[in-house]
Amino acid sequence: MSRRLSRRPVLGALLLAVALLCCAGIAQCARGTAADGVSGVAAPRGDLPGWRQVFVDDFTGDQLSESDWGRYSGKPGGDPASFWLPSHTVVRDGMLTLRGYREFGRMVTGGVGMWPRPQTYGKWEVRLRADPSDDVTFHLLLWPRDEIWPPEIDFAENFGGARDYVDGFLHWTDSGGRRKAQQAVRADFSRWNTVGVEWLPGMVRYTLNGQVWGVETGDRVPNTPMWLALQTQSGGCAKAVEYGVAPCPWVGTPDHTEIQIDWVSVYAPAFPMAGK
């Protein structure tokens, strides 16, 4: 299964790999104490082995940083069942919350993009949880700055239901046309987890709570600047029919569905990357 492109509506690799292995077996590497943060895990501060921290947002206060993020508005490209409004993206109680509920006779959701901060290669981590819902889906991804799709790196997508898995999708183009590769990992995403992606020349690694759970390698891996997108969409039941999986209902669709994000942390490679 894969969601087609969701556009924003407005508007030394070897050395690094060795350094990353030093942290590969350590869950929540360089994290705060269990008592910290809304989610029980504090936003990371400082560099990691092989990575230089370039951005962190723990969503304190009640305003989204407009210099770093943009709210979504309108219909996603390639997904006519969905509709975004800026009012469905809220910063409150130390969290960024993307809300799905019916408005104007349809299910409306929220999303944000970090298009002011594109980069080529890096590491992104997002601490989140999601209310179960059949109709409201969530998608965490890297989107190309030039808006030419593919490529796309989806590092945590859930297409509705009990929130007991996320998919990772890598989209690319070769001589045979547009292609995608899918992987999946199971966990309870109705509870707090840290999802992430590490993107290097010729390698993409999906992470969950500090552990690598999936890897893609080779020419399919992009090398163009990309930015982080955090988005919810509607139409999970319609997508189930399209993908040929068990139809709804699964867990039902509540009147209000929230995807809560405690913090986001972004890193650049600590070593120069060939072709960057």
Tab-separated table of C-alpha atoms in Angstrom:
chain	number	residue	atom	x	y	z
A	1	MET	CA	0.000	0.000	0.000
A	2	SER	CA	1.139	3.498	-0.631
A	3	ARG	CA	-0.329	6.932	-0.663
A	4	ARG	CA	0.275	8.839	-3.830
A	5	LEU	CA	2.102	12.124	-3.524
A	6	SER	CA	0.841	14.615	-0.973
A	7	ARG	CA	2.077	18.034	-1.957
A	8	ARG	CA	2.319	21.053	0.258
A	9	PRO	CA	-0.787	22.911	-0.631
A	10	VAL	CA	0.539	26.498	-0.583
A	11	LEU	CA	2.864	27.359	-2.407
A	12	GLY	CA	32.757	10.340	3.882
A	13	ALA	CA	29.637	7.969	3.979
A	14	LEU	CA	31.627	4.992	5.203
A	15	LEU	CA	32.988	6.914	8.189
A	16	LEU	CA	29.517	8.000	9.042
A	17	ALA	CA	28.117	4.488	8.805
A	18	VAL	CA	30.785	3.212	11.206
A	19	ALA	CA	30.052	6.018	13.643
A	20	LEU	CA	26.338	5.298	13.511
A	21	LEU	CA	26.895	1.656	14.407
A	22	CYS	CA	28.296	2.818	17.747
A	23	CYS	CA	24.784	3.903	18.657
A	24	ALA	CA	22.805	1.237	16.803
A	25	GLY	CA	22.146	-0.927	19.854
A	26	ILE	CA	21.256	1.873	22.239
A	27	ALA	CA	17.553	2.734	22.341
A	28	GLN	CA	16.827	6.412	22.969
A	29	CYS	CA	20.495	7.334	22.544
A	30	ALA	CA	21.259	10.761	24.054
A	31	ARG	CA	17.770	11.253	25.440
A	32	GLY	CA	16.545	12.923	28.596
A	33	THR	CA	15.279	11.184	31.712
A	34	ALA	CA	12.031	9.206	31.685
A	35	ALA	CA	10.359	11.934	33.744
A	36	ASP	CA	10.992	14.597	31.108
A	37	GLY	CA	8.716	15.839	28.377
A	38	VAL	CA	5.014	15.478	27.689
A	39	SER	CA	5.666	11.969	26.375
A	40	GLY	CA	8.057	10.877	29.131
A	41	VAL	CA	11.107	11.375	26.887
A	42	ALA	CA	12.690	14.807	26.593
A	43	ALA	CA	13.571	16.423	23.300
A	44	PRO	CA	17.221	15.588	22.543
A	45	ARG	CA	19.763	18.384	22.857
A	46	GLY	CA	23.163	18.164	21.241
A	47	ASP	CA	24.983	16.084	18.679
A	48	LEU	CA	24.954	12.299	18.301
A	49	PRO	CA	27.782	10.067	17.061
A	50	GLY	CA	28.003	10.769	13.340
A	51	TRP	CA	25.332	13.469	13.437
A	52	ARG	CA	25.277	17.213	14.116
A	53	GLN	CA	22.000	18.542	15.505
A	54	VAL	CA	20.705	21.451	13.408
A	55	PHE	CA	17.140	21.856	14.684
A	56	VAL	CA	14.880	20.866	17.564
A	57	ASP	CA	11.315	21.922	18.381
A	58	ASP	CA	9.513	20.772	21.520
A	59	PHE	CA	6.439	22.939	20.835
A	60	THR	CA	6.392	24.943	24.037
A	61	GLY	CA	4.030	27.901	24.147
A	62	ASP	CA	0.931	28.181	21.999
A	63	GLN	CA	2.283	29.267	18.608
A	64	LEU	CA	3.828	27.366	15.718
A	65	SER	CA	7.159	28.835	14.607
A	66	GLU	CA	6.235	30.311	11.228
A	67	SER	CA	9.916	30.671	10.295
A	68	ASP	CA	10.332	26.887	10.529
A	69	TRP	CA	6.911	25.444	9.687
A	70	GLY	CA	3.985	26.093	7.378
A	71	ARG	CA	0.423	24.912	7.987
A	72	TYR	CA	-1.367	22.982	5.253
A	73	SER	CA	-4.524	24.285	3.603
A	74	GLY	CA	-6.576	22.777	0.794
A	75	LYS	CA	-6.677	19.438	-0.981
A	76	PRO	CA	-3.580	17.199	-1.184
A	77	GLY	CA	-2.322	16.364	-4.642
A	78	GLY	CA	-3.262	12.790	-5.507
A	79	ASP	CA	-5.730	12.382	-2.599
A	80	PRO	CA	-9.180	13.828	-3.391
A	81	ALA	CA	-10.713	12.240	-0.273
A	82	SER	CA	-8.720	14.546	2.026
A	83	PHE	CA	-8.908	18.219	2.923
A	84	TRP	CA	-6.660	20.311	5.178
A	85	LEU	CA	-7.378	23.463	7.160
A	86	PRO	CA	-4.801	25.443	9.192
A	87	SER	CA	-7.177	25.503	12.185
A	88	HIS	CA	-6.721	21.735	12.533
A	89	THR	CA	-3.049	22.249	13.452
A	90	VAL	CA	-2.680	23.401	17.070
A	91	VAL	CA	0.259	23.997	19.422
A	92	ARG	CA	-0.846	23.639	23.036
A	93	ASP	CA	0.157	21.865	26.265
A	94	GLY	CA	3.703	21.297	25.013
A	95	MET	CA	2.602	19.447	21.868
A	96	LEU	CA	1.866	19.910	18.208
A	97	THR	CA	-1.543	18.351	17.587
A	98	LEU	CA	-2.953	17.460	14.168
A	99	ARG	CA	-6.722	17.118	14.509
A	100	GLY	CA	-9.247	15.287	12.385
A	101	TYR	CA	-12.970	16.013	12.703
A	102	ARG	CA	-15.938	16.765	10.496
A	103	GLU	CA	-16.359	20.336	9.319
A	104	PHE	CA	-18.349	21.752	6.398
A	105	GLY	CA	-19.859	18.334	5.789
A	106	ARG	CA	-16.591	16.446	5.400
A	107	MET	CA	-13.684	15.071	7.424
A	108	VAL	CA	-10.982	17.735	7.714
A	109	THR	CA	-7.446	17.197	9.038
A	110	GLY	CA	-4.231	19.117	9.705
A	111	GLY	CA	-0.650	19.034	8.538
A	112	VAL	CA	2.599	20.986	8.607
A	113	GLY	CA	5.664	21.166	6.391
A	114	MET	CA	9.189	22.272	7.203
A	115	TRP	CA	9.792	23.654	3.714
A	116	PRO	CA	11.901	26.582	5.036
A	117	ARG	CA	14.483	23.963	6.133
A	118	PRO	CA	15.275	21.581	3.269
A	119	GLN	CA	18.509	19.604	3.325
A	120	THR	CA	20.293	16.846	1.450
A	121	TYR	CA	20.973	13.875	3.753
A	122	GLY	CA	20.406	13.845	7.480
A	123	LYS	CA	18.550	12.287	10.361
A	124	TRP	CA	15.015	13.161	11.462
A	125	GLU	CA	13.240	11.961	14.617
A	126	VAL	CA	9.641	12.601	15.671
A	127	ARG	CA	8.110	11.684	19.025
A	128	LEU	CA	4.404	10.956	18.488
A	129	ARG	CA	1.251	9.037	19.364
A	130	ALA	CA	-2.016	8.646	17.427
A	131	ASP	CA	-5.642	8.086	18.393
A	132	PRO	CA	-7.103	4.978	16.745
A	133	SER	CA	-9.379	5.832	13.820
A	134	ASP	CA	-10.521	4.030	10.708
A	135	ASP	CA	-10.813	7.135	8.550
A	136	VAL	CA	-7.927	9.368	9.696
A	137	THR	CA	-4.467	8.354	8.482
A	138	PHE	CA	-1.056	9.826	9.295
A	139	HIS	CA	2.031	10.315	7.141
A	140	LEU	CA	5.550	11.411	8.151
A	141	LEU	CA	7.783	11.897	5.152
A	142	LEU	CA	10.527	13.756	3.309
A	143	TRP	CA	9.355	15.650	0.230
A	144	PRO	CA	11.557	17.079	-2.576
A	145	ARG	CA	12.199	20.817	-2.435
A	146	ASP	CA	11.779	21.185	-6.204
A	147	GLU	CA	8.278	19.611	-6.021
A	148	ILE	CA	9.217	17.061	-8.701
A	149	TRP	CA	7.846	13.668	-7.600
A	150	PRO	CA	9.255	11.135	-7.094
A	151	PRO	CA	11.429	10.922	-4.971
A	152	GLU	CA	9.688	10.632	-1.626
A	153	ILE	CA	10.768	8.986	1.634
A	154	ASP	CA	7.813	7.964	3.830
A	155	PHE	CA	9.301	6.842	7.142
A	156	ALA	CA	6.125	6.399	9.206
A	157	GLU	CA	2.735	5.987	7.556
A	158	ASN	CA	-0.401	4.456	9.038
A	159	PHE	CA	-3.524	4.035	6.941
A	160	GLY	CA	-6.027	3.837	9.786
A	161	GLY	CA	-7.277	1.339	12.344
A	162	ALA	CA	-5.763	0.338	15.667
A	163	ARG	CA	-2.403	2.108	15.072
A	164	ASP	CA	-0.526	-1.168	15.434
A	165	TYR	CA	1.964	-0.653	12.594
A	166	VAL	CA	3.705	1.904	10.411
A	167	ASP	CA	4.878	1.505	6.841
A	168	GLY	CA	8.023	2.872	5.274
A	169	PHE	CA	7.905	3.623	1.540
A	170	LEU	CA	10.681	4.743	-0.756
A	171	HIS	CA	9.522	6.199	-4.093
A	172	TRP	CA	11.861	6.638	-7.061
A	173	THR	CA	12.009	6.629	-10.865
A	174	ASP	CA	14.190	4.455	-13.076
A	175	SER	CA	14.144	3.290	-16.701
A	176	GLY	CA	11.047	1.236	-15.925
A	177	GLY	CA	9.085	4.224	-14.648
A	178	ARG	CA	7.879	5.125	-11.164
A	179	ARG	CA	8.600	2.551	-8.480
A	180	LYS	CA	8.214	2.061	-4.749
A	181	ALA	CA	9.562	-0.233	-2.039
A	182	GLN	CA	7.568	-0.948	1.121
A	183	GLN	CA	8.553	-2.163	4.575
A	184	ALA	CA	6.526	-2.320	7.789
A	185	VAL	CA	7.071	-2.585	11.533
A	186	ARG	CA	4.547	-3.398	14.269
A	187	ALA	CA	4.195	-1.480	17.529
A	188	ASP	CA	1.459	0.256	19.514
A	189	PHE	CA	1.419	3.746	18.031
A	190	SER	CA	-1.545	4.749	20.152
A	191	ARG	CA	1.196	5.087	22.785
A	192	TRP	CA	4.269	7.319	22.558
A	193	ASN	CA	7.048	6.209	20.205
A	194	THR	CA	9.957	7.902	18.453
A	195	VAL	CA	9.975	7.296	14.709
A	196	GLY	CA	12.756	8.424	12.437
A	197	VAL	CA	14.797	8.136	9.282
A	198	GLU	CA	18.512	8.318	8.526
A	199	TRP	CA	19.287	9.321	4.953
A	200	LEU	CA	22.802	8.963	3.526
A	201	PRO	CA	24.270	8.627	0.028
A	202	GLY	CA	22.884	5.336	-1.260
A	203	MET	CA	21.174	4.392	2.014
A	204	VAL	CA	17.919	5.032	3.890
A	205	ARG	CA	17.420	3.587	7.383
A	206	TYR	CA	14.048	3.621	9.160
A	207	THR	CA	14.214	3.806	12.964
A	208	LEU	CA	11.857	3.168	15.870
A	209	ASN	CA	12.853	4.220	19.393
A	210	GLY	CA	16.486	4.430	18.358
A	211	GLN	CA	16.614	1.035	16.640
A	212	VAL	CA	16.963	0.515	12.892
A	213	TRP	CA	14.085	-1.630	11.614
A	214	GLY	CA	14.385	-1.253	7.838
A	215	VAL	CA	17.032	-0.356	5.245
A	216	GLU	CA	16.931	0.636	1.563
A	217	THR	CA	20.118	0.949	-0.480
A	218	GLY	CA	21.377	1.647	-3.981
A	219	ASP	CA	20.511	4.012	-6.798
A	220	ARG	CA	16.882	4.193	-5.686
A	221	VAL	CA	17.960	6.427	-2.770
A	222	PRO	CA	17.490	10.131	-3.649
A	223	ASN	CA	20.193	12.791	-3.590
A	224	THR	CA	18.108	15.954	-3.945
A	225	PRO	CA	17.200	18.413	-1.142
A	226	MET	CA	14.075	17.436	0.799
A	227	TRP	CA	11.998	18.814	3.664
A	228	LEU	CA	10.058	17.182	6.498
A	229	ALA	CA	6.260	16.849	6.327
A	230	LEU	CA	3.955	15.813	9.185
A	231	GLN	CA	0.404	15.305	7.990
A	232	THR	CA	-2.914	13.643	8.680
A	233	GLN	CA	-5.387	12.757	5.949
A	234	SER	CA	-8.895	11.334	5.710
A	235	GLY	CA	-10.307	8.536	3.595
A	236	GLY	CA	-8.723	5.557	5.324
A	237	CYS	CA	-11.730	3.359	4.562
A	238	ALA	CA	-11.738	4.351	0.899
A	239	LYS	CA	-8.027	3.574	0.694
A	240	ALA	CA	-8.666	0.109	2.167
A	241	VAL	CA	-11.011	-0.657	-0.725
A	242	GLU	CA	-8.469	0.698	-3.215
A	243	TYR	CA	-5.658	-1.404	-1.735
A	244	GLY	CA	-7.761	-4.576	-1.509
A	245	VAL	CA	-7.412	-5.079	2.255
A	246	ALA	CA	-10.105	-5.914	4.817
A	247	PRO	CA	-12.819	-3.231	4.636
A	248	CYS	CA	-13.959	-0.975	7.462
A	249	PRO	CA	-15.087	-0.958	10.183
A	250	TRP	CA	-11.986	-1.894	12.167
A	251	VAL	CA	-11.968	0.186	15.343
A	252	GLY	CA	-14.440	2.895	14.304
A	253	THR	CA	-13.955	6.594	13.622
A	254	PRO	CA	-14.363	8.875	16.665
A	255	ASP	CA	-15.783	12.373	16.317
A	256	HIS	CA	-12.320	13.780	17.018
A	257	THR	CA	-8.992	12.116	16.188
A	258	GLU	CA	-5.661	13.537	17.336
A	259	ILE	CA	-2.109	12.804	16.276
A	260	GLN	CA	0.080	14.336	18.992
A	261	ILE	CA	3.736	15.253	18.460
A	262	ASP	CA	5.901	16.000	21.500
A	263	TRP	CA	9.042	17.028	19.634
A	264	VAL	CA	10.973	16.981	16.369
A	265	SER	CA	14.766	16.772	16.097
A	266	VAL	CA	16.808	17.169	12.906
A	267	TYR	CA	20.484	16.402	12.269
A	268	ALA	CA	22.971	16.848	9.448
A	269	PRO	CA	25.794	14.380	8.789
A	270	ALA	CA	28.866	15.169	10.868
A	271	PHE	CA	31.127	14.372	7.908
A	272	PRO	CA	31.103	15.838	4.374
A	273	MET	CA	28.935	13.821	1.993
A	274	ALA	CA	30.042	13.085	-1.567
A	275	GLY	CA	27.671	14.644	-4.076
A	276	LYS	CA	25.972	16.862	-1.518
